[in-house]
mmCIF file of C-alpha atoms in Angstrom:
data_model
loop_
_atom_site.group_PDB
_atom_site.id
_atom_site.type_symbol
_atom_site.label_atom_id
_atom_site.label_comp_id
_atom_site.label_asym_id
_atom_site.label_seq_id
_atom_site.Cartn_x
_atom_site.Cartn_y
_atom_site.Cartn_z
ATOM 1 C CA UNK A 227 80.422 131.053 -175.728
ATOM 2 C CA UNK A 228 79.221 129.228 -173.188
ATOM 3 C CA UNK A 229 78.404 125.739 -172.897
ATOM 4 C CA UNK A 230 74.768 124.842 -173.019
ATOM 5 C CA UNK A 231 74.419 122.241 -170.349
ATOM 6 C CA UNK A 232 74.134 119.133 -172.530
ATOM 7 C CA UNK A 233 77.612 119.509 -173.623
ATOM 8 C CA UNK A 234 78.925 119.849 -169.753
ATOM 9 C CA UNK A 235 77.194 116.563 -169.302
ATOM 10 C CA UNK A 236 79.338 114.911 -172.116
ATOM 11 C CA UNK A 237 81.868 116.749 -170.675
ATOM 12 C CA UNK A 238 81.276 115.387 -167.132
ATOM 13 C CA UNK A 239 81.096 111.714 -168.401
ATOM 14 C CA UNK A 240 84.128 111.736 -170.677
ATOM 15 C CA UNK A 241 86.147 112.910 -167.153
ATOM 16 C CA UNK A 242 84.317 110.395 -165.127
ATOM 17 C CA UNK A 243 84.857 107.376 -167.572
ATOM 18 C CA UNK A 244 88.610 108.681 -167.456
ATOM 19 C CA UNK A 245 89.087 108.436 -163.958
ATOM 20 C CA UNK A 246 86.642 105.110 -163.733
ATOM 21 C CA UNK A 247 89.218 103.522 -166.525
ATOM 22 C CA UNK A 248 92.603 105.416 -164.791
ATOM 23 C CA UNK A 249 91.336 103.734 -161.324
ATOM 24 C CA UNK A 250 90.415 99.887 -163.116
ATOM 25 C CA UNK A 251 94.130 100.066 -164.259
ATOM 26 C CA UNK A 252 95.592 101.266 -160.669
ATOM 27 C CA UNK A 253 93.744 98.234 -159.244
ATOM 28 C CA UNK A 254 95.155 95.917 -161.314
ATOM 29 C CA UNK A 255 98.559 96.910 -161.121
ATOM 30 C CA UNK A 256 97.921 96.277 -156.972
ATOM 31 C CA UNK A 257 96.589 93.314 -157.489
ATOM 32 C CA UNK A 258 99.222 92.036 -159.744
ATOM 33 C CA UNK A 259 101.638 93.509 -157.401
ATOM 34 C CA UNK A 260 100.013 91.816 -154.719
ATOM 35 C CA UNK A 261 100.562 88.919 -156.327
ATOM 36 C CA UNK A 262 103.506 89.033 -157.215
ATOM 37 C CA UNK A 263 104.720 88.415 -153.253
ATOM 38 C CA UNK A 264 102.105 85.833 -152.369
ATOM 39 C CA UNK A 265 102.797 82.207 -152.318
ATOM 40 C CA UNK A 266 101.158 81.540 -155.681
ATOM 41 C CA UNK A 267 103.098 84.778 -156.885
ATOM 42 C CA UNK A 268 106.516 82.913 -155.544
ATOM 43 C CA UNK A 269 105.873 79.309 -156.329
ATOM 44 C CA UNK A 270 105.028 80.741 -160.517
ATOM 45 C CA UNK A 271 108.827 82.462 -160.326
ATOM 46 C CA UNK A 272 110.797 79.239 -159.126
ATOM 47 C CA UNK A 273 112.236 77.469 -161.433
ATOM 48 C CA UNK A 274 111.034 74.139 -162.623
ATOM 49 C CA UNK A 275 112.857 70.998 -162.883
ATOM 50 C CA UNK A 276 110.428 68.964 -164.505
ATOM 51 C CA UNK A 277 112.555 65.614 -164.391
ATOM 52 C CA UNK A 278 109.702 63.854 -165.700
ATOM 53 C CA UNK A 279 110.184 59.546 -166.254
ATOM 54 C CA UNK A 280 110.248 60.639 -170.134
ATOM 55 C CA UNK A 281 113.336 63.090 -169.503
ATOM 56 C CA UNK A 282 115.233 61.172 -166.636
ATOM 57 C CA UNK A 283 115.650 57.852 -169.144
ATOM 58 C CA UNK A 284 117.216 59.660 -172.094
ATOM 59 C CA UNK A 285 119.472 60.805 -169.666
ATOM 60 C CA UNK A 286 123.363 59.371 -171.060
ATOM 61 C CA UNK A 287 126.007 60.749 -168.739
ATOM 62 C CA UNK A 288 126.407 61.974 -165.523
ATOM 63 C CA UNK A 289 129.084 63.811 -164.251
ATOM 64 C CA UNK A 290 129.496 64.690 -160.285
ATOM 65 C CA UNK A 291 132.204 67.025 -159.039
ATOM 66 C CA UNK A 292 133.002 67.806 -155.472
ATOM 67 C CA UNK A 293 135.553 70.564 -154.454
ATOM 68 C CA UNK A 294 138.306 69.862 -152.511
ATOM 69 C CA UNK A 295 137.202 69.991 -148.354
ATOM 70 C CA UNK A 296 138.967 68.777 -145.022
ATOM 71 C CA UNK A 297 138.419 65.307 -145.843
ATOM 72 C CA UNK A 298 140.706 65.294 -149.101
ATOM 73 C CA UNK A 299 140.801 66.742 -152.735
ATOM 74 C CA UNK A 300 138.484 67.022 -155.443
ATOM 75 C CA UNK A 301 136.925 64.880 -156.702
ATOM 76 C CA UNK A 302 135.436 63.891 -160.322
ATOM 77 C CA UNK A 303 133.190 60.959 -161.478
ATOM 78 C CA UNK A 304 132.187 60.400 -164.930
ATOM 79 C CA UNK A 305 129.664 57.888 -165.678
ATOM 80 C CA UNK A 306 128.192 57.400 -169.067
ATOM 81 C CA UNK A 307 125.639 54.645 -170.158
ATOM 82 C CA UNK A 308 127.354 52.040 -172.849
ATOM 83 C CA UNK A 309 124.525 50.112 -174.521
ATOM 84 C CA UNK A 310 122.384 49.380 -172.036
ATOM 85 C CA UNK A 311 125.738 49.314 -169.319
ATOM 86 C CA UNK A 312 126.893 52.047 -167.435
ATOM 87 C CA UNK A 313 129.922 52.157 -167.281
ATOM 88 C CA UNK A 314 132.708 54.534 -164.983
ATOM 89 C CA UNK A 315 135.012 56.219 -167.421
ATOM 90 C CA UNK A 316 136.635 58.335 -165.078
ATOM 91 C CA UNK A 317 138.854 58.612 -162.738
ATOM 92 C CA UNK A 318 138.437 54.776 -163.764
ATOM 93 C CA UNK A 319 137.565 52.654 -166.717
ATOM 94 C CA UNK A 320 135.560 50.094 -165.238
ATOM 95 C CA UNK A 321 131.811 48.639 -165.602
ATOM 96 C CA UNK A 322 129.453 50.806 -163.161
ATOM 97 C CA UNK A 323 126.918 49.738 -161.170
ATOM 98 C CA UNK A 324 124.296 49.675 -162.990
ATOM 99 C CA UNK A 325 121.461 49.178 -159.365
ATOM 100 C CA UNK A 326 123.185 52.427 -157.498
ATOM 101 C CA UNK A 327 122.962 54.483 -160.879
ATOM 102 C CA UNK A 328 119.324 53.774 -161.073
ATOM 103 C CA UNK A 329 118.730 54.850 -157.592
ATOM 104 C CA UNK A 330 120.851 58.081 -158.542
ATOM 105 C CA UNK A 331 118.128 58.709 -161.691
ATOM 106 C CA UNK A 332 114.733 57.550 -159.712
ATOM 107 C CA UNK A 333 115.653 60.639 -157.170
ATOM 108 C CA UNK A 334 116.518 62.893 -159.494
ATOM 109 C CA UNK A 335 112.694 62.639 -160.808
ATOM 110 C CA UNK A 336 111.961 63.967 -157.092
ATOM 111 C CA UNK A 337 113.756 66.591 -157.288
ATOM 112 C CA UNK A 338 110.740 69.281 -156.425
ATOM 113 C CA UNK A 339 111.834 73.547 -155.884
ATOM 114 C CA UNK A 340 109.946 74.338 -152.826
ATOM 115 C CA UNK A 341 111.105 78.275 -151.947
ATOM 116 C CA UNK A 342 113.302 80.917 -153.077
ATOM 117 C CA UNK A 343 115.905 81.786 -149.766
ATOM 118 C CA UNK A 344 117.803 84.590 -152.238
ATOM 119 C CA UNK A 345 117.358 85.554 -155.454
ATOM 120 C CA UNK A 346 120.464 87.728 -155.486
ATOM 121 C CA UNK A 347 123.623 86.219 -157.673
ATOM 122 C CA UNK A 348 126.253 87.932 -155.342
ATOM 123 C CA UNK A 349 129.163 85.485 -154.475
ATOM 124 C CA UNK A 350 128.908 86.077 -150.971
ATOM 125 C CA UNK A 351 125.105 84.567 -151.447
ATOM 126 C CA UNK A 352 126.262 81.182 -152.291
ATOM 127 C CA UNK A 353 129.309 81.075 -150.541
ATOM 128 C CA UNK A 354 127.004 81.547 -147.106
ATOM 129 C CA UNK A 355 124.765 78.322 -148.391
ATOM 130 C CA UNK A 356 127.580 76.995 -149.835
ATOM 131 C CA UNK A 357 126.739 76.117 -153.834
ATOM 132 C CA UNK A 358 129.777 78.354 -154.850
ATOM 133 C CA UNK A 359 131.679 76.241 -157.728
ATOM 134 C CA UNK A 360 134.375 76.602 -155.265
ATOM 135 C CA UNK A 361 132.113 74.860 -152.324
ATOM 136 C CA UNK A 362 129.353 72.855 -153.761
ATOM 137 C CA UNK A 363 128.460 69.103 -154.917
ATOM 138 C CA UNK A 364 127.896 69.748 -158.757
ATOM 139 C CA UNK A 365 125.490 67.437 -160.249
ATOM 140 C CA UNK A 366 125.564 67.365 -164.270
ATOM 141 C CA UNK A 367 122.880 65.147 -166.337
ATOM 142 C CA UNK A 368 123.192 64.821 -170.067
ATOM 143 C CA UNK A 369 121.500 63.312 -172.831
ATOM 144 C CA UNK A 370 123.345 63.565 -175.812
ATOM 145 C CA UNK A 371 124.631 66.820 -176.114
ATOM 146 C CA UNK A 372 121.627 67.868 -174.229
ATOM 147 C CA UNK A 373 121.673 69.211 -170.445
ATOM 148 C CA UNK A 374 118.803 67.632 -168.761
ATOM 149 C CA UNK A 375 119.079 68.888 -164.791
ATOM 150 C CA UNK A 376 122.578 71.094 -163.848
ATOM 151 C CA UNK A 377 122.330 71.836 -160.231
ATOM 152 C CA UNK A 378 125.191 72.656 -157.548
ATOM 153 C CA UNK A 379 123.469 71.184 -153.819
ATOM 154 C CA UNK A 380 125.665 72.568 -150.440
ATOM 155 C CA UNK A 381 123.937 72.783 -147.235
ATOM 156 C CA UNK A 382 121.090 71.007 -146.678
ATOM 157 C CA UNK A 383 118.219 72.336 -143.579
ATOM 158 C CA UNK A 384 115.377 72.373 -142.042
ATOM 159 C CA UNK A 385 113.914 74.020 -145.299
ATOM 160 C CA UNK A 386 115.205 72.219 -147.756
ATOM 161 C CA UNK A 387 118.822 71.267 -149.891
ATOM 162 C CA UNK A 388 120.222 74.083 -150.564
ATOM 163 C CA UNK A 389 120.527 74.570 -154.877
ATOM 164 C CA UNK A 390 122.075 76.115 -157.133
ATOM 165 C CA UNK A 391 120.416 75.678 -160.761
ATOM 166 C CA UNK A 392 122.564 76.634 -163.587
ATOM 167 C CA UNK A 393 121.784 79.629 -165.648
ATOM 168 C CA UNK A 394 119.224 81.174 -162.752
ATOM 169 C CA UNK A 395 120.451 83.525 -159.970
ATOM 170 C CA UNK A 396 119.680 82.777 -156.474
ATOM 171 C CA UNK A 397 119.671 80.292 -153.820
ATOM 172 C CA UNK A 398 116.615 77.681 -153.654
ATOM 173 C CA UNK A 399 115.599 74.537 -151.167
ATOM 174 C CA UNK A 400 114.884 71.869 -152.528
ATOM 175 C CA UNK A 401 112.402 68.864 -151.378
ATOM 176 C CA UNK A 402 113.817 64.960 -152.229
ATOM 177 C CA UNK A 403 117.664 65.091 -152.534
ATOM 178 C CA UNK A 404 118.970 62.060 -150.319
ATOM 179 C CA UNK A 405 123.239 63.284 -150.589
ATOM 180 C CA UNK A 406 124.228 59.736 -150.060
ATOM 181 C CA UNK A 407 123.070 58.783 -153.684
ATOM 182 C CA UNK A 408 125.030 61.337 -155.289
ATOM 183 C CA UNK A 409 128.430 61.518 -152.490
ATOM 184 C CA UNK A 410 128.830 58.030 -153.278
ATOM 185 C CA UNK A 411 133.028 57.519 -153.328
ATOM 186 C CA UNK A 412 134.756 55.644 -156.047
ATOM 187 C CA UNK A 413 134.111 52.353 -155.064
ATOM 188 C CA UNK A 414 129.843 53.027 -154.498
ATOM 189 C CA UNK A 415 130.015 53.413 -158.467
ATOM 190 C CA UNK A 416 131.322 50.484 -159.814
ATOM 191 C CA UNK A 417 130.262 46.979 -160.053
ATOM 192 C CA UNK A 418 131.516 44.849 -157.343
ATOM 193 C CA UNK A 419 130.899 41.817 -158.869
ATOM 194 C CA UNK A 420 133.660 39.290 -159.031
ATOM 195 C CA UNK A 421 131.679 36.066 -159.183
ATOM 196 C CA UNK A 422 128.143 35.231 -159.752
ATOM 197 C CA UNK A 423 126.703 31.438 -160.140
ATOM 198 C CA UNK A 424 124.409 29.148 -158.972
ATOM 199 C CA UNK A 425 126.704 26.567 -156.051
ATOM 200 C CA UNK A 426 124.708 23.213 -157.500
ATOM 201 C CA UNK A 427 125.571 24.002 -160.672
ATOM 202 C CA UNK A 428 129.407 23.438 -159.788
ATOM 203 C CA UNK A 429 130.413 20.220 -160.524
ATOM 204 C CA UNK A 430 134.290 21.004 -159.761
ATOM 205 C CA UNK A 431 136.594 22.421 -157.770
ATOM 206 C CA UNK A 432 140.296 22.423 -157.042
ATOM 207 C CA UNK A 433 142.347 24.871 -154.266
ATOM 208 C CA UNK A 434 145.716 25.114 -154.526
ATOM 209 C CA UNK A 435 147.651 26.598 -152.185
ATOM 210 C CA UNK A 436 151.161 25.939 -149.566
ATOM 211 C CA UNK A 437 149.333 23.030 -147.761
ATOM 212 C CA UNK A 438 149.098 21.206 -151.080
ATOM 213 C CA UNK A 439 146.415 21.033 -153.322
ATOM 214 C CA UNK A 440 142.138 19.787 -152.952
ATOM 215 C CA UNK A 441 140.194 18.499 -155.516
ATOM 216 C CA UNK A 442 136.418 18.232 -155.110
ATOM 217 C CA UNK A 443 134.352 16.577 -157.591
ATOM 218 C CA UNK A 444 130.263 16.194 -157.512
ATOM 219 C CA UNK A 445 129.085 12.976 -159.299
ATOM 220 C CA UNK A 446 125.305 11.612 -158.615
ATOM 221 C CA UNK A 447 124.787 14.925 -156.928
ATOM 222 C CA UNK A 448 127.512 13.382 -153.747
ATOM 223 C CA UNK A 449 130.960 15.276 -153.573
ATOM 224 C CA UNK A 450 134.596 12.803 -152.738
ATOM 225 C CA UNK A 451 137.709 14.641 -152.134
ATOM 226 C CA UNK A 452 141.170 14.065 -152.876
ATOM 227 C CA UNK A 453 143.701 15.861 -151.614
ATOM 228 C CA UNK A 454 147.684 15.593 -151.795
ATOM 229 C CA UNK A 455 149.988 17.905 -149.355
ATOM 230 C CA UNK A 456 150.398 18.113 -145.565
ATOM 231 C CA UNK A 457 148.329 15.936 -143.661
ATOM 232 C CA UNK A 458 145.824 13.821 -145.297
ATOM 233 C CA UNK A 459 141.653 14.783 -145.746
ATOM 234 C CA UNK A 460 139.909 12.099 -144.518
ATOM 235 C CA UNK A 461 136.917 12.613 -142.577
ATOM 236 C CA UNK A 462 135.677 14.800 -145.693
ATOM 237 C CA UNK A 463 132.374 17.100 -144.220
ATOM 238 C CA UNK A 464 130.407 17.819 -147.706
ATOM 239 C CA UNK A 465 128.447 20.628 -145.481
ATOM 240 C CA UNK A 466 131.971 21.769 -144.973
ATOM 241 C CA UNK A 467 132.435 22.492 -149.240
ATOM 242 C CA UNK A 468 128.774 23.513 -149.428
ATOM 243 C CA UNK A 469 129.433 26.533 -147.212
ATOM 244 C CA UNK A 470 132.443 27.406 -149.025
ATOM 245 C CA UNK A 471 130.762 27.232 -152.480
ATOM 246 C CA UNK A 472 128.415 29.699 -151.162
ATOM 247 C CA UNK A 473 130.601 31.623 -150.077
ATOM 248 C CA UNK A 474 132.241 32.765 -153.510
ATOM 249 C CA UNK A 475 127.752 32.426 -155.384
ATOM 250 C CA UNK A 476 128.035 35.778 -155.102
ATOM 251 C CA UNK A 477 131.315 36.765 -154.225
ATOM 252 C CA UNK A 478 131.749 40.795 -154.538
ATOM 253 C CA UNK A 479 135.501 42.908 -154.175
ATOM 254 C CA UNK A 480 135.621 44.419 -150.833
ATOM 255 C CA UNK A 481 137.700 47.796 -153.137
ATOM 256 C CA UNK A 482 139.667 48.055 -155.138
ATOM 257 C CA UNK A 483 144.484 48.419 -155.367
ATOM 258 C CA UNK A 484 144.539 51.406 -157.068
ATOM 259 C CA UNK A 485 148.062 52.172 -158.613
ATOM 260 C CA UNK A 486 149.504 49.081 -156.168
ATOM 261 C CA UNK A 487 151.430 46.496 -158.278
ATOM 262 C CA UNK A 488 151.273 42.838 -158.607
ATOM 263 C CA UNK A 489 154.726 42.662 -155.977
ATOM 264 C CA UNK A 490 152.821 45.094 -153.799
ATOM 265 C CA UNK A 491 150.204 42.552 -153.476
ATOM 266 C CA UNK A 492 151.613 39.448 -153.785
ATOM 267 C CA UNK A 493 150.215 38.542 -156.455
ATOM 268 C CA UNK A 494 152.761 38.096 -158.635
ATOM 269 C CA UNK A 495 153.601 34.670 -157.099
ATOM 270 C CA UNK A 496 150.190 33.874 -155.317
ATOM 271 C CA UNK A 497 149.594 32.050 -152.291
ATOM 272 C CA UNK A 498 146.430 30.567 -153.420
ATOM 273 C CA UNK A 499 143.961 29.574 -156.959
ATOM 274 C CA UNK A 500 140.901 28.688 -156.669
ATOM 275 C CA UNK A 501 139.151 27.132 -159.779
ATOM 276 C CA UNK A 502 135.456 25.940 -160.035
ATOM 277 C CA UNK A 503 134.120 24.478 -163.035
ATOM 278 C CA UNK A 504 130.197 24.546 -163.631
ATOM 279 C CA UNK A 505 127.722 21.810 -165.180
ATOM 280 C CA UNK A 506 128.084 23.822 -168.715
ATOM 281 C CA UNK A 507 131.702 23.910 -168.734
ATOM 282 C CA UNK A 508 132.239 27.526 -167.416
ATOM 283 C CA UNK A 509 134.939 28.179 -165.344
ATOM 284 C CA UNK A 510 135.428 30.831 -162.456
ATOM 285 C CA UNK A 511 139.012 30.946 -161.296
ATOM 286 C CA UNK A 512 140.820 33.278 -158.595
ATOM 287 C CA UNK A 513 144.587 33.898 -157.559
ATOM 288 C CA UNK A 514 145.106 35.453 -154.160
ATOM 289 C CA UNK A 515 148.063 37.404 -152.680
ATOM 290 C CA UNK A 516 148.968 38.978 -150.136
ATOM 291 C CA UNK A 517 146.320 40.463 -146.860
ATOM 292 C CA UNK A 518 144.815 43.283 -147.780
ATOM 293 C CA UNK A 519 143.276 46.368 -145.289
ATOM 294 C CA UNK A 520 141.978 44.960 -142.209
ATOM 295 C CA UNK A 521 141.578 41.342 -142.401
ATOM 296 C CA UNK A 522 140.845 40.936 -146.432
ATOM 297 C CA UNK A 523 142.962 39.721 -148.688
ATOM 298 C CA UNK A 524 144.491 40.950 -152.252
ATOM 299 C CA UNK A 525 142.913 39.292 -155.379
ATOM 300 C CA UNK A 526 142.520 38.708 -158.686
ATOM 301 C CA UNK A 527 140.627 37.045 -161.350
ATOM 302 C CA UNK A 528 142.234 34.852 -164.013
ATOM 303 C CA UNK A 529 140.551 36.682 -166.543
ATOM 304 C CA UNK A 530 141.356 40.281 -165.693
ATOM 305 C CA UNK A 531 144.364 42.328 -164.305
ATOM 306 C CA UNK A 532 142.433 44.461 -162.015
ATOM 307 C CA UNK A 533 143.860 44.054 -158.069
ATOM 308 C CA UNK A 534 141.065 43.808 -155.393
ATOM 309 C CA UNK A 535 140.387 42.827 -152.381
ATOM 310 C CA UNK A 536 137.961 40.533 -150.939
ATOM 311 C CA UNK A 537 136.609 39.271 -147.010
ATOM 312 C CA UNK A 538 138.750 37.336 -145.025
ATOM 313 C CA UNK A 539 135.521 34.887 -144.817
ATOM 314 C CA UNK A 540 136.182 34.068 -148.564
ATOM 315 C CA UNK A 541 140.053 34.004 -148.495
ATOM 316 C CA UNK A 542 140.318 31.683 -145.132
ATOM 317 C CA UNK A 543 138.947 29.117 -147.780
ATOM 318 C CA UNK A 544 140.840 29.205 -150.247
ATOM 319 C CA UNK A 545 144.188 29.383 -148.489
ATOM 320 C CA UNK A 546 142.645 26.308 -145.782
ATOM 321 C CA UNK A 547 144.409 23.694 -143.944
ATOM 322 C CA UNK A 548 142.680 20.200 -144.597
ATOM 323 C CA UNK A 549 141.168 19.985 -141.140
ATOM 324 C CA UNK A 550 138.917 23.313 -142.448
ATOM 325 C CA UNK A 551 137.392 20.395 -144.582
ATOM 326 C CA UNK A 552 137.320 17.508 -142.029
ATOM 327 C CA UNK A 553 134.652 16.563 -139.598
ATOM 328 C CA UNK A 554 135.127 17.316 -135.999
ATOM 329 C CA UNK A 555 137.506 15.052 -134.237
ATOM 330 C CA UNK A 556 135.811 11.950 -132.494
ATOM 331 C CA UNK A 557 131.777 11.021 -132.839
ATOM 332 C CA UNK A 558 129.816 13.905 -131.264
ATOM 333 C CA UNK A 559 126.412 11.318 -131.680
ATOM 334 C CA UNK A 560 128.372 8.991 -129.680
ATOM 335 C CA UNK A 561 126.537 7.487 -126.142
ATOM 336 C CA UNK A 562 129.448 8.522 -123.374
ATOM 337 C CA UNK A 563 131.241 5.406 -121.692
ATOM 338 C CA UNK A 564 129.802 4.276 -118.425
ATOM 339 C CA UNK A 565 132.886 3.211 -117.000
ATOM 340 C CA UNK A 566 134.602 6.549 -117.458
ATOM 341 C CA UNK A 567 131.647 8.025 -115.429
ATOM 342 C CA UNK A 568 132.313 6.149 -112.301
ATOM 343 C CA UNK A 569 128.288 4.527 -113.771
ATOM 344 C CA UNK A 570 128.063 0.975 -113.276
ATOM 345 C CA UNK A 571 128.301 -1.738 -116.044
ATOM 346 C CA UNK A 572 125.442 -2.049 -118.296
ATOM 347 C CA UNK A 573 123.351 0.979 -118.298
ATOM 348 C CA UNK A 574 125.143 3.228 -120.547
ATOM 349 C CA UNK A 575 124.474 6.617 -121.151
ATOM 350 C CA UNK A 576 122.698 7.165 -117.956
ATOM 351 C CA UNK A 577 124.048 10.009 -116.374
ATOM 352 C CA UNK A 578 124.164 9.981 -112.102
ATOM 353 C CA UNK A 579 120.954 11.837 -110.914
ATOM 354 C CA UNK A 580 119.073 10.883 -113.817
ATOM 355 C CA UNK A 581 115.748 12.339 -112.928
ATOM 356 C CA UNK A 582 113.139 9.856 -110.712
ATOM 357 C CA UNK A 583 116.137 8.438 -109.174
ATOM 358 C CA UNK A 584 115.190 9.063 -105.525
ATOM 359 C CA UNK A 585 118.297 10.755 -103.505
ATOM 360 C CA UNK A 586 119.590 9.135 -100.674
ATOM 361 C CA UNK A 587 119.251 5.525 -101.877
ATOM 362 C CA UNK A 588 121.590 3.082 -101.176
ATOM 363 C CA UNK A 589 125.383 2.245 -103.028
ATOM 364 C CA UNK A 590 124.147 -1.015 -105.424
ATOM 365 C CA UNK A 591 120.509 -0.765 -104.983
ATOM 366 C CA UNK A 592 118.579 -1.551 -108.499
#
């Protein structure tokens, strides 16, 4: 049966609509593929760290692991928040440096994945950029049992810090990373504070060492001294004592005597003990032992078993001789002796050739 003209027209329109729909779908697919290869598309596929203030302030545990290298053995440091303060819980148990941990968390908020370097999950890829388990610096941040961030940091370059994000295949460039904030040695994570007091709040100080016992007492703002030992402590210089107080009021450790005993460090028989008593009755006491690394000296607080090292500047006050607290010999402010200078009597303190005296004046001329 022959098709009428109307039927032929409807069929033609149907075919046209079908072709138009197919063309629309094809164009849509091509556009989607184009977007996926564009910068916008690649950015949309990048891992989102999203480490906001809200997330980072809840972090209560940080684990930082470093693989073995030519510089040394593998290291792992665990930091945990106890109440409002942080503590090192591995490899030792000690108070942590809160300021350094705050700097780390502040930096964490700035990290941003900027580029996909290689989306392959091959071990060779990870090794190439030093983000594999055996080469990377691995940092894990927890809030309770939840992992806030799990990151592997490798090479650094102009494109950013090469990084692997746990749970995401590939290597990515991260902007904002500061390596020194993550790769501190153990000492850098520990609180180095030994003493913290105001020097003008000290009412007495005592030093005992091989030279004798020094006692310094303040009354109405004026310091006096007593000394029993080798030699005399005359011409006491109050300013020298104040220098010593300033050396101790914010005293920090230089290092820690890991694995060393009291006998190893000379603290089984201290070479010196220095004690400060504050206006409120508080007491600060430090014992000093042998010389440590370089010119520093081993020491420990009387209320702690931990052995540390302190700078030679602070240690030298505790091991001082009387001369350390004396005014210089002679009176620097006295006028020179005219006779000793070959000047005629009656001209005290006037050096030869004083300005205003004409050259070539005859001897004895007034």
